Amino acid sequence: MQIIRDVRKFVSIPGARTLLTMLFLYGIGTGMLAPMNAVYLNESVGLSKDQIVAVFAVALFCNMTITITVGWISDRLKNKKKLPVIAAILCIIGLFIYMNASDFRSALIGMTITVAPSGLIMGQLFGMARNHFARSAGEIVEMAQIWLRATYSIGFFTGLLLGANIFLIATFKGVLWGNLAGYVSLVVLLLVYKETTGEPGVKQAVKGEPFSIVMLIALLMLACADAIRGLYLQLVVLKLFGKPEIMSYIWSAQAVFELFFMTLGGYLAARYGSKKIILLGGCFALATYLTYTSSTSLPVFFAVQPLYSFFVSILYGVAMGYVQRMFLSRTGFGASLYVFISQTASLIGYFLPLFIQGITPKIFFIPSSLVALSLLIIGMVLYRERRLNRRNSIVIEQL
């Protein structure tokens, strides 16, 4: 089978296992804290809903500025590895401040120092990875990217489970120390990893994608919807069920499906086209958000996780590759642009629910609307492409 051959090729490439380990451990560290960030700020630091949004927004704005600026110039650098190393060290410093925060000011400073440089990590890691596999195995570079992203997700969801249990034993402090350990592991493995530089050693079997601002806007809307869920679902779950660790269990339910769905999505996108698979994933997201707005049953929240897992797999696997292929000759910028889109979506997503008073499932009408509009845009793009292809076919036949 092709997938078995591709996997064997993937794991046999020098450096691939180091990249896998790096993303897995980094994912564990990040996953421990992600679903409890807002709850930590609310319960341990005592911040209000508006203050929590302000902390996230300021940190993200700084992150976006650094990510896209450094991403623009990173392709001129012969060695990209130093960028995520420096970023991770700054994140460690910020976490020390964040875990000792006692008010809005200290939480804002800690979160900003932690989050601002972190955008460089994912963007540059995947820029380095694309260079690495393009040089060693260009025919599987897209699936290699997806498997690396899936490994991060598996680590992330492993971190969710660990975080939930660490929280029960050591409260938020234990979770924060676990997050810090993820950054330390990343620094160590980056120092060990030998970066690949130079031109590709084999011809890539990957075609570029035409630049499309319309599709980037559609992806921004999908990412914005996911960002709203990422921040507010944990608060809604806390409001409905009263236990902060439940959110970690809900999110970790995705881990069972993530690797399979990312792999499936990658091969489906190669066969049918990325835009069609992104459209399908968006339909699953819409179904999930509408379920959140209409149900207060915990089993139902768990039951819709496979649907959302497919959407997330497409959004962070297929869509990431789609954006990168718009800039095949500028891997650092392409990867950073995708991270920048995600960050912009998060910044917008944090503010939109402020128009709805309180913390209520009605918040999810907003991501439902965003996804519906995105699906309409993608559908129109596909329809125009189909008409254009049909018209070109007729012209060719006439010739």
mmCIF file of C-alpha atoms in Angstrom:
data_model
loop_
_atom_site.group_PDB
_atom_site.id
_atom_site.type_symbol
_atom_site.label_atom_id
_atom_site.label_comp_id
_atom_site.label_asym_id
_atom_site.label_seq_id
_atom_site.Cartn_x
_atom_site.Cartn_y
_atom_site.Cartn_z
ATOM 1 C CA MET A 1 0.000 0.000 0.000
ATOM 2 C CA GLN A 2 1.138 3.536 -0.725
ATOM 3 C CA ILE A 3 0.628 4.739 2.849
ATOM 4 C CA ILE A 4 2.869 1.966 4.225
ATOM 5 C CA ARG A 5 5.597 2.813 1.705
ATOM 6 C CA ASP A 6 5.308 6.512 2.556
ATOM 7 C CA VAL A 7 5.494 5.893 6.304
ATOM 8 C CA ARG A 8 8.590 3.690 5.912
ATOM 9 C CA LYS A 9 10.203 6.350 3.746
ATOM 10 C CA PHE A 10 9.297 9.016 6.291
ATOM 11 C CA VAL A 11 10.759 7.320 9.385
ATOM 12 C CA SER A 12 13.921 6.296 7.519
ATOM 13 C CA ILE A 13 14.921 9.890 6.763
ATOM 14 C CA PRO A 14 17.690 11.151 9.114
ATOM 15 C CA GLY A 15 16.332 13.775 11.478
ATOM 16 C CA ALA A 16 12.672 12.815 11.033
ATOM 17 C CA ARG A 17 12.457 11.103 14.408
ATOM 18 C CA THR A 18 14.048 14.085 16.129
ATOM 19 C CA LEU A 19 11.446 16.364 14.559
ATOM 20 C CA LEU A 20 8.674 13.978 15.638
ATOM 21 C CA THR A 21 9.950 13.860 19.225
ATOM 22 C CA MET A 22 10.377 17.623 19.283
ATOM 23 C CA LEU A 23 6.799 18.318 18.217
ATOM 24 C CA PHE A 24 5.364 15.588 20.450
ATOM 25 C CA LEU A 25 7.012 16.908 23.636
ATOM 26 C CA TYR A 26 6.260 20.523 22.717
ATOM 27 C CA GLY A 27 2.652 19.507 22.119
ATOM 28 C CA ILE A 28 2.459 17.874 25.564
ATOM 29 C CA GLY A 29 3.718 21.026 27.247
ATOM 30 C CA THR A 30 1.329 23.266 25.331
ATOM 31 C CA GLY A 31 -1.637 20.939 25.791
ATOM 32 C CA MET A 32 -1.306 20.920 29.563
ATOM 33 C CA LEU A 33 -2.096 24.622 29.814
ATOM 34 C CA ALA A 34 -4.193 25.472 26.750
ATOM 35 C CA PRO A 35 -7.659 24.453 28.033
ATOM 36 C CA MET A 36 -7.040 25.973 31.480
ATOM 37 C CA ASN A 37 -5.527 29.324 30.560
ATOM 38 C CA ALA A 38 -8.767 31.288 30.767
ATOM 39 C CA VAL A 39 -9.867 29.375 33.862
ATOM 40 C CA TYR A 40 -6.493 30.053 35.553
ATOM 41 C CA LEU A 41 -6.796 33.778 34.859
ATOM 42 C CA ASN A 42 -10.379 33.782 36.117
ATOM 43 C CA GLU A 43 -10.073 31.638 39.241
ATOM 44 C CA SER A 44 -6.444 31.955 40.390
ATOM 45 C CA VAL A 45 -5.608 35.512 39.317
ATOM 46 C CA GLY A 46 -9.162 36.830 39.666
ATOM 47 C CA LEU A 47 -9.548 38.525 36.282
ATOM 48 C CA SER A 48 -12.909 39.394 34.739
ATOM 49 C CA LYS A 49 -14.106 38.276 31.302
ATOM 50 C CA ASP A 50 -13.050 41.599 29.736
ATOM 51 C CA GLN A 51 -9.630 41.483 31.409
ATOM 52 C CA ILE A 52 -9.041 37.910 30.205
ATOM 53 C CA VAL A 53 -9.853 38.977 26.657
ATOM 54 C CA ALA A 54 -7.503 41.971 26.997
ATOM 55 C CA VAL A 55 -4.627 39.752 28.177
ATOM 56 C CA PHE A 56 -5.086 37.328 25.284
ATOM 57 C CA ALA A 57 -5.588 40.127 22.750
ATOM 58 C CA VAL A 58 -2.460 42.139 23.662
ATOM 59 C CA ALA A 59 -0.298 39.008 23.750
ATOM 60 C CA LEU A 60 -1.651 37.839 20.399
ATOM 61 C CA PHE A 61 -1.195 41.229 18.739
ATOM 62 C CA CYS A 62 2.480 41.238 19.732
ATOM 63 C CA ASN A 63 2.743 37.623 18.560
ATOM 64 C CA MET A 64 1.257 38.457 15.162
ATOM 65 C CA THR A 65 3.597 41.380 14.634
ATOM 66 C CA ILE A 66 6.694 39.349 15.469
ATOM 67 C CA THR A 67 5.588 36.276 13.513
ATOM 68 C CA ILE A 68 4.850 37.937 10.179
ATOM 69 C CA THR A 69 7.838 40.330 10.409
ATOM 70 C CA VAL A 70 10.384 37.617 11.174
ATOM 71 C CA GLY A 71 8.657 35.223 8.762
ATOM 72 C CA TRP A 72 9.143 37.752 5.965
ATOM 73 C CA ILE A 73 12.897 37.924 6.497
ATOM 74 C CA SER A 74 13.540 34.352 7.718
ATOM 75 C CA ASP A 75 14.042 32.951 4.195
ATOM 76 C CA ARG A 76 17.119 35.170 3.857
ATOM 77 C CA LEU A 77 18.690 33.398 6.823
ATOM 78 C CA LYS A 78 20.836 30.387 6.084
ATOM 79 C CA ASN A 79 20.003 28.834 9.453
ATOM 80 C CA LYS A 80 16.469 29.179 10.817
ATOM 81 C CA LYS A 81 17.029 27.063 13.938
ATOM 82 C CA LYS A 82 18.250 29.938 16.086
ATOM 83 C CA LEU A 83 14.874 31.687 15.764
ATOM 84 C CA PRO A 84 12.765 29.038 17.567
ATOM 85 C CA VAL A 85 15.568 28.507 20.111
ATOM 86 C CA ILE A 86 15.545 32.194 21.084
ATOM 87 C CA ALA A 87 11.733 32.242 21.029
ATOM 88 C CA ALA A 88 11.464 29.221 23.343
ATOM 89 C CA ILE A 89 13.911 30.746 25.842
ATOM 90 C CA LEU A 90 11.848 33.947 25.947
ATOM 91 C CA CYS A 91 8.696 31.852 26.456
ATOM 92 C CA ILE A 92 10.315 30.173 29.467
ATOM 93 C CA ILE A 93 11.092 33.582 30.997
ATOM 94 C CA GLY A 94 7.515 34.719 30.396
ATOM 95 C CA LEU A 95 6.091 31.587 32.017
ATOM 96 C CA PHE A 96 8.012 32.281 35.240
ATOM 97 C CA ILE A 97 6.308 35.685 35.392
ATOM 98 C CA TYR A 98 2.911 34.287 34.375
ATOM 99 C CA MET A 99 2.849 31.522 36.997
ATOM 100 C CA ASN A 100 3.513 34.095 39.729
ATOM 101 C CA ALA A 101 0.935 36.612 38.462
ATOM 102 C CA SER A 102 -1.289 38.175 41.112
ATOM 103 C CA ASP A 103 -3.133 40.874 39.185
ATOM 104 C CA PHE A 104 -4.036 42.079 35.692
ATOM 105 C CA ARG A 105 -0.712 43.850 35.121
ATOM 106 C CA SER A 106 1.546 40.924 36.018
ATOM 107 C CA ALA A 107 -0.667 38.458 34.108
ATOM 108 C CA LEU A 108 -0.535 40.708 31.040
ATOM 109 C CA ILE A 109 3.262 41.018 31.169
ATOM 110 C CA GLY A 110 3.769 37.291 31.719
ATOM 111 C CA MET A 111 1.345 36.222 29.013
ATOM 112 C CA THR A 112 2.773 38.706 26.499
ATOM 113 C CA ILE A 113 6.381 37.583 27.011
ATOM 114 C CA THR A 114 5.251 33.950 26.782
ATOM 115 C CA VAL A 115 2.997 34.253 23.742
ATOM 116 C CA ALA A 116 4.649 37.033 21.705
ATOM 117 C CA PRO A 117 7.666 34.998 20.498
ATOM 118 C CA SER A 118 5.860 31.633 20.379
ATOM 119 C CA GLY A 119 4.525 32.211 16.852
ATOM 120 C CA LEU A 120 8.080 31.873 15.591
ATOM 121 C CA ILE A 121 8.257 28.348 16.947
ATOM 122 C CA MET A 122 5.544 26.638 14.885
ATOM 123 C CA GLY A 123 6.134 28.745 11.783
ATOM 124 C CA GLN A 124 9.876 28.195 11.688
ATOM 125 C CA LEU A 125 9.661 24.535 12.744
ATOM 126 C CA PHE A 126 7.476 23.748 9.758
ATOM 127 C CA GLY A 127 9.555 25.935 7.482
ATOM 128 C CA MET A 128 12.625 23.943 8.569
ATOM 129 C CA ALA A 129 10.722 20.674 8.187
ATOM 130 C CA ARG A 130 9.617 21.481 4.632
ATOM 131 C CA ASN A 131 13.209 22.261 3.671
ATOM 132 C CA HIS A 132 14.348 19.059 5.376
ATOM 133 C CA PHE A 133 11.938 16.730 3.560
ATOM 134 C CA ALA A 134 12.065 18.612 0.259
ATOM 135 C CA ARG A 135 15.778 17.885 0.158
ATOM 136 C CA SER A 136 15.529 14.249 1.276
ATOM 137 C CA ALA A 137 12.144 13.015 0.014
ATOM 138 C CA GLY A 138 10.290 15.561 -2.093
ATOM 139 C CA GLU A 139 7.623 13.040 -3.127
ATOM 140 C CA ILE A 140 6.255 12.774 0.431
ATOM 141 C CA VAL A 141 6.890 16.302 1.650
ATOM 142 C CA GLU A 142 3.161 17.116 2.015
ATOM 143 C CA MET A 143 2.364 13.970 3.994
ATOM 144 C CA ALA A 144 5.503 14.514 6.092
ATOM 145 C CA GLN A 145 4.203 17.954 7.058
ATOM 146 C CA ILE A 146 0.818 16.484 7.955
ATOM 147 C CA TRP A 147 2.332 13.695 10.058
ATOM 148 C CA LEU A 148 4.490 16.185 11.913
ATOM 149 C CA ARG A 149 1.434 18.355 12.592
ATOM 150 C CA ALA A 150 -0.494 15.262 13.680
ATOM 151 C CA THR A 151 2.328 14.341 16.058
ATOM 152 C CA TYR A 152 2.069 17.788 17.627
ATOM 153 C CA SER A 153 -1.684 17.245 18.008
ATOM 154 C CA ILE A 154 -1.180 13.839 19.604
ATOM 155 C CA GLY A 155 1.280 15.430 22.015
ATOM 156 C CA PHE A 156 -1.178 18.252 22.630
ATOM 157 C CA PHE A 157 -3.985 15.876 23.543
ATOM 158 C CA THR A 158 -1.658 13.755 25.653
ATOM 159 C CA GLY A 159 -0.865 16.986 27.460
ATOM 160 C CA LEU A 160 -4.583 17.599 27.958
ATOM 161 C CA LEU A 161 -4.980 14.300 29.781
ATOM 162 C CA LEU A 162 -1.818 14.850 31.810
ATOM 163 C CA GLY A 163 -2.860 18.412 32.573
ATOM 164 C CA ALA A 164 -6.269 17.364 33.848
ATOM 165 C CA ASN A 165 -4.734 14.829 36.215
ATOM 166 C CA ILE A 166 -1.869 17.099 37.272
ATOM 167 C CA PHE A 167 -4.453 19.785 38.041
ATOM 168 C CA LEU A 168 -6.265 17.420 40.422
ATOM 169 C CA ILE A 169 -2.974 16.655 42.215
ATOM 170 C CA ALA A 170 -0.970 19.893 42.001
ATOM 171 C CA THR A 171 -3.539 22.561 40.926
ATOM 172 C CA PHE A 172 -2.668 25.213 38.339
ATOM 173 C CA LYS A 173 0.961 25.497 39.479
ATOM 174 C CA GLY A 174 1.636 21.908 38.448
ATOM 175 C CA VAL A 175 0.052 22.529 35.041
ATOM 176 C CA LEU A 176 2.187 25.627 34.500
ATOM 177 C CA TRP A 177 5.373 23.742 35.394
ATOM 178 C CA GLY A 178 4.376 21.068 32.881
ATOM 179 C CA ASN A 179 3.974 23.733 30.195
ATOM 180 C CA LEU A 180 7.420 25.086 31.037
ATOM 181 C CA ALA A 181 8.901 21.577 30.732
ATOM 182 C CA GLY A 182 7.597 21.435 27.157
ATOM 183 C CA TYR A 183 9.549 24.554 26.206
ATOM 184 C CA VAL A 184 12.700 23.239 27.901
ATOM 185 C CA SER A 185 12.405 19.956 25.947
ATOM 186 C CA LEU A 186 11.986 21.931 22.735
ATOM 187 C CA VAL A 187 15.162 23.943 23.352
ATOM 188 C CA VAL A 188 17.200 20.813 24.104
ATOM 189 C CA LEU A 189 15.993 18.951 20.994
ATOM 190 C CA LEU A 190 16.484 21.998 18.766
ATOM 191 C CA LEU A 191 20.086 22.205 19.893
ATOM 192 C CA VAL A 192 20.528 18.512 19.035
ATOM 193 C CA TYR A 193 18.740 18.721 15.667
ATOM 194 C CA LYS A 194 20.907 19.252 12.593
ATOM 195 C CA GLU A 195 19.155 21.704 10.308
ATOM 196 C CA THR A 196 19.034 21.014 6.566
ATOM 197 C CA THR A 197 20.100 23.926 4.377
ATOM 198 C CA GLY A 198 20.607 24.410 0.656
ATOM 199 C CA GLU A 199 18.512 23.575 -2.370
ATOM 200 C CA PRO A 200 16.324 20.442 -2.556
ATOM 201 C CA GLY A 201 18.304 17.304 -3.370
ATOM 202 C CA VAL A 202 15.404 15.650 -5.168
ATOM 203 C CA LYS A 203 12.740 17.066 -7.422
ATOM 204 C CA GLN A 204 9.557 17.825 -5.519
ATOM 205 C CA ALA A 205 6.418 16.082 -6.705
ATOM 206 C CA VAL A 206 4.370 18.962 -5.320
ATOM 207 C CA LYS A 207 2.664 21.603 -7.424
ATOM 208 C CA GLY A 208 2.238 25.083 -6.113
ATOM 209 C CA GLU A 209 -1.136 26.715 -5.530
ATOM 210 C CA PRO A 210 -2.131 30.029 -7.119
ATOM 211 C CA PHE A 211 -2.284 32.854 -4.605
ATOM 212 C CA SER A 212 -5.910 33.494 -3.590
ATOM 213 C CA ILE A 213 -6.806 36.253 -1.160
ATOM 214 C CA VAL A 214 -10.419 35.024 -1.203
ATOM 215 C CA MET A 215 -9.408 31.561 0.008
ATOM 216 C CA LEU A 216 -7.162 33.084 2.677
ATOM 217 C CA ILE A 217 -10.156 35.067 3.946
ATOM 218 C CA ALA A 218 -12.261 31.889 3.990
ATOM 219 C CA LEU A 219 -9.553 30.088 5.985
ATOM 220 C CA LEU A 220 -9.343 33.075 8.325
ATOM 221 C CA MET A 221 -13.060 32.711 9.064
ATOM 222 C CA LEU A 222 -12.708 28.993 9.769
ATOM 223 C CA ALA A 223 -9.734 29.626 12.039
ATOM 224 C CA CYS A 224 -11.626 32.449 13.753
ATOM 225 C CA ALA A 225 -14.496 30.068 14.519
ATOM 226 C CA ASP A 226 -12.049 27.546 15.961
ATOM 227 C CA ALA A 227 -10.414 30.269 18.084
ATOM 228 C CA ILE A 228 -13.780 31.218 19.584
ATOM 229 C CA ARG A 229 -14.332 27.591 20.514
ATOM 230 C CA GLY A 230 -10.807 27.299 21.908
ATOM 231 C CA LEU A 231 -11.251 30.160 24.368
ATOM 232 C CA TYR A 232 -14.959 30.126 25.181
ATOM 233 C CA LEU A 233 -15.845 26.432 25.167
ATOM 234 C CA GLN A 234 -13.765 25.918 28.303
ATOM 235 C CA LEU A 235 -15.659 28.746 30.014
ATOM 236 C CA VAL A 236 -19.043 27.434 28.830
ATOM 237 C CA VAL A 237 -18.173 23.920 29.996
ATOM 238 C CA LEU A 238 -17.119 25.302 33.393
ATOM 239 C CA LYS A 239 -20.409 27.208 33.594
ATOM 240 C CA LEU A 240 -22.524 24.193 32.621
ATOM 241 C CA PHE A 241 -20.730 21.403 34.466
ATOM 242 C CA GLY A 242 -18.653 23.142 37.153
ATOM 243 C CA LYS A 243 -15.369 21.256 36.766
ATOM 244 C CA PRO A 244 -12.411 22.777 34.831
ATOM 245 C CA GLU A 245 -10.792 19.373 34.186
ATOM 246 C CA ILE A 246 -13.802 18.268 32.089
ATOM 247 C CA MET A 247 -12.633 20.491 29.225
ATOM 248 C CA SER A 248 -9.327 18.636 29.092
ATOM 249 C CA TYR A 249 -11.192 15.340 28.800
ATOM 250 C CA ILE A 250 -13.485 16.711 26.067
ATOM 251 C CA TRP A 251 -10.541 17.986 24.053
ATOM 252 C CA SER A 252 -8.533 14.828 24.586
ATOM 253 C CA ALA A 253 -11.372 12.802 23.019
ATOM 254 C CA GLN A 254 -10.118 14.199 19.710
ATOM 255 C CA ALA A 255 -6.732 12.507 20.115
ATOM 256 C CA VAL A 256 -8.214 9.114 19.277
ATOM 257 C CA PHE A 257 -9.075 10.339 15.783
ATOM 258 C CA GLU A 258 -6.501 13.055 15.054
ATOM 259 C CA LEU A 259 -3.692 11.060 13.420
ATOM 260 C CA PHE A 260 -6.122 8.991 11.344
ATOM 261 C CA PHE A 261 -8.121 12.012 10.182
ATOM 262 C CA MET A 262 -5.027 14.051 9.312
ATOM 263 C CA THR A 263 -3.617 11.168 7.280
ATOM 264 C CA LEU A 264 -6.981 10.538 5.619
ATOM 265 C CA GLY A 265 -7.419 14.236 4.905
ATOM 266 C CA GLY A 266 -3.948 14.474 3.357
ATOM 267 C CA TYR A 267 -4.539 11.636 0.908
ATOM 268 C CA LEU A 268 -8.079 12.835 0.110
ATOM 269 C CA ALA A 269 -6.753 16.331 -0.582
ATOM 270 C CA ALA A 270 -4.099 14.904 -2.899
ATOM 271 C CA ARG A 271 -6.807 13.048 -4.816
ATOM 272 C CA TYR A 272 -9.726 15.478 -4.840
ATOM 273 C CA GLY A 273 -8.098 18.850 -4.132
ATOM 274 C CA SER A 274 -7.535 20.755 -0.897
ATOM 275 C CA LYS A 275 -10.464 23.133 -1.291
ATOM 276 C CA LYS A 276 -13.058 20.338 -1.531
ATOM 277 C CA ILE A 277 -11.731 18.661 1.613
ATOM 278 C CA ILE A 278 -11.629 21.981 3.479
ATOM 279 C CA LEU A 279 -15.273 22.477 2.480
ATOM 280 C CA LEU A 280 -16.176 19.059 3.881
ATOM 281 C CA GLY A 281 -14.359 19.760 7.146
ATOM 282 C CA GLY A 282 -16.193 23.063 7.498
ATOM 283 C CA CYS A 283 -19.544 21.257 7.237
ATOM 284 C CA PHE A 284 -18.563 19.086 10.205
ATOM 285 C CA ALA A 285 -17.543 22.186 12.185
ATOM 286 C CA LEU A 286 -20.908 23.818 11.512
ATOM 287 C CA ALA A 287 -22.724 20.722 12.776
ATOM 288 C CA THR A 288 -20.613 20.770 15.949
ATOM 289 C CA TYR A 289 -21.193 24.460 16.736
ATOM 290 C CA LEU A 290 -24.934 24.120 16.246
ATOM 291 C CA THR A 291 -24.872 21.184 18.652
ATOM 292 C CA TYR A 292 -23.097 23.313 21.269
ATOM 293 C CA THR A 293 -25.836 25.946 21.016
ATOM 294 C CA SER A 294 -28.707 23.476 21.440
ATOM 295 C CA SER A 295 -27.503 20.911 23.983
ATOM 296 C CA THR A 296 -26.479 20.960 27.642
ATOM 297 C CA SER A 297 -25.733 17.241 27.788
ATOM 298 C CA LEU A 298 -22.150 16.258 28.596
ATOM 299 C CA PRO A 299 -22.361 12.946 26.630
ATOM 300 C CA VAL A 300 -23.464 14.929 23.555
ATOM 301 C CA PHE A 301 -20.447 17.240 23.934
ATOM 302 C CA PHE A 302 -18.234 14.153 23.838
ATOM 303 C CA ALA A 303 -20.194 12.571 20.988
ATOM 304 C CA VAL A 304 -19.574 15.453 18.563
ATOM 305 C CA GLN A 305 -15.805 15.409 19.136
ATOM 306 C CA PRO A 306 -15.096 13.032 16.194
ATOM 307 C CA LEU A 307 -16.847 15.482 13.862
ATOM 308 C CA TYR A 308 -14.830 18.374 15.187
ATOM 309 C CA SER A 309 -11.667 16.308 15.132
ATOM 310 C CA PHE A 310 -12.051 15.872 11.375
ATOM 311 C CA PHE A 311 -12.485 19.620 10.930
ATOM 312 C CA VAL A 312 -9.435 20.451 13.053
ATOM 313 C CA SER A 313 -7.382 17.831 11.200
ATOM 314 C CA ILE A 314 -8.247 19.517 7.911
ATOM 315 C CA LEU A 315 -7.754 23.049 9.243
ATOM 316 C CA TYR A 316 -4.324 22.364 10.721
ATOM 317 C CA GLY A 317 -3.163 19.728 8.245
ATOM 318 C CA VAL A 318 -4.586 20.199 4.762
ATOM 319 C CA ALA A 319 -5.117 23.967 5.042
ATOM 320 C CA MET A 320 -1.599 24.518 6.368
ATOM 321 C CA GLY A 321 -0.121 22.709 3.367
ATOM 322 C CA TYR A 322 -2.456 24.601 1.034
ATOM 323 C CA VAL A 323 -1.178 27.977 2.277
ATOM 324 C CA GLN A 324 2.452 26.838 2.208
ATOM 325 C CA ARG A 325 2.118 25.709 -1.415
ATOM 326 C CA MET A 326 1.199 29.269 -2.358
ATOM 327 C CA PHE A 327 4.809 30.136 -1.436
ATOM 328 C CA LEU A 328 6.856 27.057 -2.341
ATOM 329 C CA SER A 329 10.005 29.099 -2.891
ATOM 330 C CA ARG A 330 9.637 30.867 0.485
ATOM 331 C CA THR A 331 9.023 28.129 3.031
ATOM 332 C CA GLY A 332 9.651 30.286 6.100
ATOM 333 C CA PHE A 333 7.206 32.959 5.001
ATOM 334 C CA GLY A 334 4.563 30.446 3.879
ATOM 335 C CA ALA A 335 4.595 28.671 7.230
ATOM 336 C CA SER A 336 4.647 31.963 9.140
ATOM 337 C CA LEU A 337 1.743 33.310 7.079
ATOM 338 C CA TYR A 338 -0.382 30.351 8.082
ATOM 339 C CA VAL A 339 0.478 30.908 11.746
ATOM 340 C CA PHE A 340 -0.272 34.625 11.275
ATOM 341 C CA ILE A 341 -3.715 33.764 9.866
ATOM 342 C CA SER A 342 -4.396 31.576 12.903
ATOM 343 C CA GLN A 343 -3.261 34.338 15.239
ATOM 344 C CA THR A 344 -5.354 36.979 13.476
ATOM 345 C CA ALA A 345 -8.325 34.636 13.740
ATOM 346 C CA SER A 346 -7.704 34.213 17.461
ATOM 347 C CA LEU A 347 -7.497 37.974 17.996
ATOM 348 C CA ILE A 348 -10.806 38.516 16.193
ATOM 349 C CA GLY A 349 -12.364 35.484 17.846
ATOM 350 C CA TYR A 350 -11.604 36.720 21.350
ATOM 351 C CA PHE A 351 -13.558 39.934 20.800
ATOM 352 C CA LEU A 352 -16.634 38.805 18.851
ATOM 353 C CA PRO A 353 -18.305 36.964 21.758
ATOM 354 C CA LEU A 354 -18.130 40.148 23.858
ATOM 355 C CA PHE A 355 -21.259 41.227 21.953
ATOM 356 C CA ILE A 356 -23.129 38.452 23.777
ATOM 357 C CA GLN A 357 -23.690 39.159 27.457
ATOM 358 C CA GLY A 358 -22.300 36.623 29.915
ATOM 359 C CA ILE A 359 -20.977 33.134 29.259
ATOM 360 C CA THR A 360 -23.650 31.143 27.465
ATOM 361 C CA PRO A 361 -23.882 28.513 24.697
ATOM 362 C CA LYS A 362 -25.413 31.237 22.517
ATOM 363 C CA ILE A 363 -21.811 32.353 21.927
ATOM 364 C CA PHE A 364 -21.506 29.520 19.395
ATOM 365 C CA PHE A 365 -23.989 31.142 17.038
ATOM 366 C CA ILE A 366 -21.064 33.425 16.106
ATOM 367 C CA PRO A 367 -18.681 30.653 14.908
ATOM 368 C CA SER A 368 -21.662 28.975 13.216
ATOM 369 C CA SER A 369 -22.220 32.128 11.154
ATOM 370 C CA LEU A 370 -18.525 32.478 10.341
ATOM 371 C CA VAL A 371 -18.269 28.885 9.138
ATOM 372 C CA ALA A 372 -21.449 29.200 7.067
ATOM 373 C CA LEU A 373 -20.062 32.308 5.325
ATOM 374 C CA SER A 374 -16.711 30.605 4.760
ATOM 375 C CA LEU A 375 -18.420 27.579 3.213
ATOM 376 C CA LEU A 376 -20.328 29.895 0.886
ATOM 377 C CA ILE A 377 -17.072 31.549 -0.241
ATOM 378 C CA ILE A 378 -15.288 28.232 -0.819
ATOM 379 C CA GLY A 379 -18.341 26.879 -2.668
ATOM 380 C CA MET A 380 -18.322 29.906 -4.984
ATOM 381 C CA VAL A 381 -14.587 29.477 -5.664
ATOM 382 C CA LEU A 382 -15.098 25.811 -6.534
ATOM 383 C CA TYR A 383 -18.070 26.666 -8.760
ATOM 384 C CA ARG A 384 -16.042 29.279 -10.675
ATOM 385 C CA GLU A 385 -13.135 26.875 -11.085
ATOM 386 C CA ARG A 386 -15.484 24.204 -12.402
ATOM 387 C CA ARG A 387 -17.014 26.612 -14.925
ATOM 388 C CA LEU A 388 -13.562 27.767 -16.022
ATOM 389 C CA ASN A 389 -12.339 24.187 -16.457
ATOM 390 C CA ARG A 390 -15.452 23.302 -18.441
ATOM 391 C CA ARG A 391 -14.995 26.350 -20.662
ATOM 392 C CA ASN A 392 -11.322 25.486 -21.258
ATOM 393 C CA SER A 393 -12.295 21.916 -22.134
ATOM 394 C CA ILE A 394 -14.760 23.164 -24.740
ATOM 395 C CA VAL A 395 -12.130 25.465 -26.272
ATOM 396 C CA ILE A 396 -9.611 22.596 -26.436
ATOM 397 C CA GLU A 397 -12.174 20.322 -28.109
ATOM 398 C CA GLN A 398 -12.970 22.994 -30.701
ATOM 399 C CA LEU A 399 -9.283 23.337 -31.525
#
